Amino acid sequence: MNLNKIEHLKHDLTKISLFIVMIGLFFSCNAVKRVPDGKFLLTENTILVDSVKIKDAGVYSQLAQKPNTSIPLIGIPFGLHIYNLADPQPDSTYYRWLHKNPKREERLIRFLSKKQVDQIDSSYVGLNKWLLKSGDAPVIITDKKIEKSVDRLKRWYASYGYFNDEVDYKITPGEKKKKRAAITYSVKRHQPYFVGDSIIEKISSPVVDSLFQLTKSKTFIVPGKQYAANDFVNERDRLTIQFRNSGLFHFEQDYVGFEADTINTEHKANITYIIPDRKITNGDSTYTVPFKVHTINEVRIVTDFTYENRNKSFQDSLSYKGYKIYSYGKMRYRPKSIADAVSITPGKIYKDIDRTLTYNQISDLKIFKYPNISYAEVEKDSTGRLLNSTILLSPQDRFTLGVDFDAYTSTIQQFGISFSGNMIFRNIFRGAEILEISGRGSLGSSKDAADSESKFFNISEFGNDIKLTFPRIIFPINTEKLIPKYMSPTTSFSLGASAQNNIGLDRQTFNGIYNYRWKPSKILTYQLDLLNLQYVKNLNIGNYFNVYKNSYDQLNSIAQVTESNNPGAINPDFYSYDVNNNLQLLVPDGANGFISDVKNGTINPIFLEGDSFTSVNNIDERKKRLTEDNLIYATNVTRTRDTRENIQDNNFSRTRYKLEVAGNLLSGISSLAGAQKNDDGNYTAVGVVFSQYVKGEAEYIKHWELNDNNVLAFRAFGGIAIPYGNSNSIPFTRSYFAGGANDNRGWRAYALGPGSSGSLDEFNEANFKIALNAEYRFTILGAFKGALFVDSGNIWNVLDNIKDEQSVFNGIADIKEMAVASGFGLRYDFGFFVFRFDVGFKTHNPARLVGERWFKDYNFSKAVYNIGINYPF
């Protein structure tokens, strides 16, 4: 036998043996290994409410003990088995092993060293501590925890008006497996209580009573409604927010109290509001006074506060619209830029919301660190109604520099390096403006590049951007009434350029954007790109057929069949023969010449499949679209509603709508100016045919947090771009593609669609897209996560110049061409980012014949392996 084969066989057998040993060791672990005799491992909780089994996650969350988490579908408590692998007394175990043989320690020290023998002990202890920490300790049923669960269930249902509820439980040991048991909790709710018709108000302060009466109709406590504790929590919150935003500076939530009378009321709770006067403690004495409405007297802003400066004297100060602005050094800010970010206004009543808005607005400036805002009563004010507000601002570094470097490999680049840098200049014109200058570049080595043999780094991309942001709307008309300052409005102007020298068309791109951004609320954001200009110039269009090899192969096949059936039909300057004596069109002149002769009727093409003339024409149309220079002069508006409070929030929704129109202004100017159209009937600007289209997108994302921190995530996306007027197609940079690590994971990026065409090109794109994604995310072990997912979607051509029936969306019946992928994923959560590995299987492949689309490619050999950073949605 060949020695190499023997080595490979040994290597494979070693891996297989190791895998079998690991699986055997893992599954041989006894799940109740750490469960003491006479105790039970909890395997299941069941709750019966009035003899009916329920699945309400809120009710189950009240239980003090829950079974060890298992991997979905498989049902294995992975964390428990990891925990059971650990030695609970590693020090003692190692000591016994070391001294079991009287001479073992001596031999080990002689063979290694005393230090290394001690290190083995430390490593063994460390490994077992890690297993204990990473795994899940067995959930052992205890009477104390059961009593706690019973008490919680009673309080849960009492909070919904079932004051006389009863809760019992039953432990059922497993019939087949020892030391395992399930618990069934039985709840009897009895007759609930309702809010009585009599609601009494005991409000001591006249101003509080007046404010209460103004919004009394908005109360959560409604006569005749079933009692619910949450209604009282919500009512307390509602009143506190109202009062603190109506000038009551000293009002706190604890001042709002309720009494419920349920004695001889026929299951009705008669409610009494109790809101006393303000309590003041002075030394050992306590007294009460009525609440007062406070007004802002002065707003003092310190622009360069540091702890070291706190006792120093101010060197500069100024007043602006009632604001007093101070600086320990030279004043570096125009007063308007600071005052516009402050919602606390001199002369206005105190509002708690003004402090929150000021926090947000100052943070949005990105000039200062998180501000410190305080209030103090004016000592000399005899009315006791005036407040001074002090805002301490600590500037961020005026200049910051960031750099990044990366090395990578891909199917196109055998080796590549990328680097980027950015400089941020804050408060550049003393108006809280931010100037960002960034540059990026990459160098790579590709065997597909034209000069791959002459030099190692043969492909490259370089670019730079500059962006200037102003903390206000810059527009000829005053927009403050429409977009007030509490919405943190900004105006940005950016310019960018990049140049590619790679295996493609060596593209140069220039961008210019002038946009506005504002936030009407914490969850709602608008962005308006008043001007979004992009110019794309392709420098190496002669390389088209070297890049899009599928188009070349199809065209070359037509040429081969044509020449075979009609020798001499093709100009001999257009082709040569390879070593196998097969005709090969020369790139670019031969391929372009063949297309030209077919379209002008010099050659009558022959092809074994379909209409050969139409095929050649489609190849030419796609070539023109992908090699032509693009000028896009667009305007777009985006509305985003995101309820996510922070990165830890797993119960949220996100909705995004975007509308973009391009080319209308240039088309109108060209028409009014009587500009001449080119030979194809299109207007041009600076020598380039500009694009004209309308594009709309909608996206919805929803996350539900289930039990044990598991998450169900869903996304729906739809987008369409319709060319008209000066265009009959959408530019490549504005079109849609399908597939990839963040889309349909059963296909690689650009490898799905359009429709059922079978992805004939290297970069398949179209102007209409539908995408649906669902993913169940669960914890396997600590930061090690898992996922099960289903992705569905496709792209199509619609209302453009593509006529291929397999690529065009003709109506609702073409929904059957939606591709479906399913699979699983493994993730590791580093805290600040998530590393993701997903395996996607083609579940429904629309490229196949009808009747052969489901599960025909459902195997690992045709699976797609995706690597990504962070979650796909």
JSON list of N, CA and C in Angstrom, two decimals, residues 475-502:
[
{"chain": "A", "resi": 475, "resn": "PHE", "atom": "N", "xyz": [-30.48, 75.23, 6.70]},
{"chain": "A", "resi": 475, "resn": "PHE", "atom": "CA", "xyz": [-31.45, 75.31, 5.60]},
{"chain": "A", "resi": 475, "resn": "PHE", "atom": "C", "xyz": [-31.86, 76.77, 5.46]},
{"chain": "A", "resi": 476, "resn": "PRO", "atom": "N", "xyz": [-32.14, 77.23, 4.24]},
{"chain": "A", "resi": 476, "resn": "PRO", "atom": "CA", "xyz": [-32.49, 78.65, 4.05]},
{"chain": "A", "resi": 476, "resn": "PRO", "atom": "C", "xyz": [-33.67, 79.12, 4.88]},
{"chain": "A", "resi": 477, "resn": "ILE", "atom": "N", "xyz": [-34.61, 78.21, 5.19]},
{"chain": "A", "resi": 477, "resn": "ILE", "atom": "CA", "xyz": [-35.79, 78.56, 5.97]},
{"chain": "A", "resi": 477, "resn": "ILE", "atom": "C", "xyz": [-35.61, 78.05, 7.40]},
{"chain": "A", "resi": 478, "resn": "ASN", "atom": "N", "xyz": [-36.06, 78.82, 8.37]},
{"chain": "A", "resi": 478, "resn": "ASN", "atom": "CA", "xyz": [-35.98, 78.42, 9.77]},
{"chain": "A", "resi": 478, "resn": "ASN", "atom": "C", "xyz": [-36.88, 77.21, 10.02]},
{"chain": "A", "resi": 479, "resn": "THR", "atom": "N", "xyz": [-36.29, 76.13, 10.50]},
{"chain": "A", "resi": 479, "resn": "THR", "atom": "CA", "xyz": [-37.04, 74.88, 10.69]},
{"chain": "A", "resi": 479, "resn": "THR", "atom": "C", "xyz": [-37.26, 74.56, 12.17]},
{"chain": "A", "resi": 480, "resn": "GLU", "atom": "N", "xyz": [-36.98, 75.50, 13.07]},
{"chain": "A", "resi": 480, "resn": "GLU", "atom": "CA", "xyz": [-37.01, 75.18, 14.50]},
{"chain": "A", "resi": 480, "resn": "GLU", "atom": "C", "xyz": [-38.40, 74.80, 14.98]},
{"chain": "A", "resi": 481, "resn": "LYS", "atom": "N", "xyz": [-39.44, 75.38, 14.38]},
{"chain": "A", "resi": 481, "resn": "LYS", "atom": "CA", "xyz": [-40.80, 75.01, 14.81]},
{"chain": "A", "resi": 481, "resn": "LYS", "atom": "C", "xyz": [-41.15, 73.60, 14.34]},
{"chain": "A", "resi": 482, "resn": "LEU", "atom": "N", "xyz": [-40.64, 73.21, 13.18]},
{"chain": "A", "resi": 482, "resn": "LEU", "atom": "CA", "xyz": [-40.91, 71.88, 12.65]},
{"chain": "A", "resi": 482, "resn": "LEU", "atom": "C", "xyz": [-40.01, 70.83, 13.30]},
{"chain": "A", "resi": 483, "resn": "ILE", "atom": "N", "xyz": [-38.75, 71.19, 13.50]},
{"chain": "A", "resi": 483, "resn": "ILE", "atom": "CA", "xyz": [-37.78, 70.28, 14.11]},
{"chain": "A", "resi": 483, "resn": "ILE", "atom": "C", "xyz": [-37.13, 71.02, 15.27]},
{"chain": "A", "resi": 484, "resn": "PRO", "atom": "N", "xyz": [-37.75, 71.05, 16.45]},
{"chain": "A", "resi": 484, "resn": "PRO", "atom": "CA", "xyz": [-37.20, 71.78, 17.59]},
{"chain": "A", "resi": 484, "resn": "PRO", "atom": "C", "xyz": [-35.90, 71.16, 18.10]},
{"chain": "A", "resi": 485, "resn": "LYS", "atom": "N", "xyz": [-35.20, 71.89, 18.95]},
{"chain": "A", "resi": 485, "resn": "LYS", "atom": "CA", "xyz": [-33.86, 71.49, 19.37]},
{"chain": "A", "resi": 485, "resn": "LYS", "atom": "C", "xyz": [-33.87, 70.21, 20.20]},
{"chain": "A", "resi": 486, "resn": "TYR", "atom": "N", "xyz": [-35.00, 69.88, 20.87]},
{"chain": "A", "resi": 486, "resn": "TYR", "atom": "CA", "xyz": [-35.01, 68.65, 21.68]},
{"chain": "A", "resi": 486, "resn": "TYR", "atom": "C", "xyz": [-34.90, 67.39, 20.81]},
{"chain": "A", "resi": 487, "resn": "MET", "atom": "N", "xyz": [-35.08, 67.53, 19.50]},
{"chain": "A", "resi": 487, "resn": "MET", "atom": "CA", "xyz": [-34.94, 66.39, 18.59]},
{"chain": "A", "resi": 487, "resn": "MET", "atom": "C", "xyz": [-33.49, 66.14, 18.18]},
{"chain": "A", "resi": 488, "resn": "SER", "atom": "N", "xyz": [-32.55, 66.88, 18.75]},
{"chain": "A", "resi": 488, "resn": "SER", "atom": "CA", "xyz": [-31.11, 66.73, 18.45]},
{"chain": "A", "resi": 488, "resn": "SER", "atom": "C", "xyz": [-30.84, 66.74, 16.95]},
{"chain": "A", "resi": 489, "resn": "PRO", "atom": "N", "xyz": [-31.25, 67.78, 16.24]},
{"chain": "A", "resi": 489, "resn": "PRO", "atom": "CA", "xyz": [-31.05, 67.80, 14.79]},
{"chain": "A", "resi": 489, "resn": "PRO", "atom": "C", "xyz": [-29.57, 67.99, 14.43]},
{"chain": "A", "resi": 490, "resn": "THR", "atom": "N", "xyz": [-29.16, 67.38, 13.33]},
{"chain": "A", "resi": 490, "resn": "THR", "atom": "CA", "xyz": [-27.80, 67.56, 12.82]},
{"chain": "A", "resi": 490, "resn": "THR", "atom": "C", "xyz": [-27.85, 67.71, 11.30]},
{"chain": "A", "resi": 491, "resn": "THR", "atom": "N", "xyz": [-26.84, 68.38, 10.78]},
{"chain": "A", "resi": 491, "resn": "THR", "atom": "CA", "xyz": [-26.62, 68.49, 9.34]},
{"chain": "A", "resi": 491, "resn": "THR", "atom": "C", "xyz": [-25.23, 67.96, 9.05]},
{"chain": "A", "resi": 492, "resn": "SER", "atom": "N", "xyz": [-25.12, 67.08, 8.07]},
{"chain": "A", "resi": 492, "resn": "SER", "atom": "CA", "xyz": [-23.82, 66.50, 7.72]},
{"chain": "A", "resi": 492, "resn": "SER", "atom": "C", "xyz": [-23.55, 66.69, 6.24]},
{"chain": "A", "resi": 493, "resn": "PHE", "atom": "N", "xyz": [-22.29, 66.95, 5.96]},
{"chain": "A", "resi": 493, "resn": "PHE", "atom": "CA", "xyz": [-21.83, 67.07, 4.58]},
{"chain": "A", "resi": 493, "resn": "PHE", "atom": "C", "xyz": [-20.59, 66.18, 4.44]},
{"chain": "A", "resi": 494, "resn": "SER", "atom": "N", "xyz": [-20.61, 65.26, 3.49]},
{"chain": "A", "resi": 494, "resn": "SER", "atom": "CA", "xyz": [-19.49, 64.34, 3.34]},
{"chain": "A", "resi": 494, "resn": "SER", "atom": "C", "xyz": [-19.10, 64.18, 1.89]},
{"chain": "A", "resi": 495, "resn": "LEU", "atom": "N", "xyz": [-17.82, 63.97, 1.69]},
{"chain": "A", "resi": 495, "resn": "LEU", "atom": "CA", "xyz": [-17.24, 63.69, 0.38]},
{"chain": "A", "resi": 495, "resn": "LEU", "atom": "C", "xyz": [-16.35, 62.47, 0.49]},
{"chain": "A", "resi": 496, "resn": "GLY", "atom": "N", "xyz": [-16.34, 61.66, -0.54]},
{"chain": "A", "resi": 496, "resn": "GLY", "atom": "CA", "xyz": [-15.50, 60.47, -0.52]},
{"chain": "A", "resi": 496, "resn": "GLY", "atom": "C", "xyz": [-15.09, 60.05, -1.91]},
{"chain": "A", "resi": 497, "resn": "ALA", "atom": "N", "xyz": [-13.98, 59.36, -1.98]},
{"chain": "A", "resi": 497, "resn": "ALA", "atom": "CA", "xyz": [-13.48, 58.85, -3.26]},
{"chain": "A", "resi": 497, "resn": "ALA", "atom": "C", "xyz": [-12.74, 57.55, -3.00]},
{"chain": "A", "resi": 498, "resn": "SER", "atom": "N", "xyz": [-12.82, 56.64, -3.94]},
{"chain": "A", "resi": 498, "resn": "SER", "atom": "CA", "xyz": [-12.08, 55.38, -3.84]},
{"chain": "A", "resi": 498, "resn": "SER", "atom": "C", "xyz": [-11.68, 54.92, -5.23]},
{"chain": "A", "resi": 499, "resn": "ALA", "atom": "N", "xyz": [-10.62, 54.13, -5.27]},
{"chain": "A", "resi": 499, "resn": "ALA", "atom": "CA", "xyz": [-10.11, 53.60, -6.54]},
{"chain": "A", "resi": 499, "resn": "ALA", "atom": "C", "xyz": [-9.74, 52.14, -6.34]},
{"chain": "A", "resi": 500, "resn": "GLN", "atom": "N", "xyz": [-10.22, 51.29, -7.25]},
{"chain": "A", "resi": 500, "resn": "GLN", "atom": "CA", "xyz": [-9.93, 49.87, -7.21]},
{"chain": "A", "resi": 500, "resn": "GLN", "atom": "C", "xyz": [-9.03, 49.49, -8.37]},
{"chain": "A", "resi": 501, "resn": "ASN", "atom": "N", "xyz": [-8.08, 48.65, -8.08]},
{"chain": "A", "resi": 501, "resn": "ASN", "atom": "CA", "xyz": [-7.24, 48.02, -9.13]},
{"chain": "A", "resi": 501, "resn": "ASN", "atom": "C", "xyz": [-7.20, 46.55, -8.80]},
{"chain": "A", "resi": 502, "resn": "ASN", "atom": "N", "xyz": [-8.13, 45.79, -9.39]},
{"chain": "A", "resi": 502, "resn": "ASN", "atom": "CA", "xyz": [-8.26, 44.39, -8.99]},
{"chain": "A", "resi": 502, "resn": "ASN", "atom": "C", "xyz": [-8.56, 43.52, -10.20]}
]
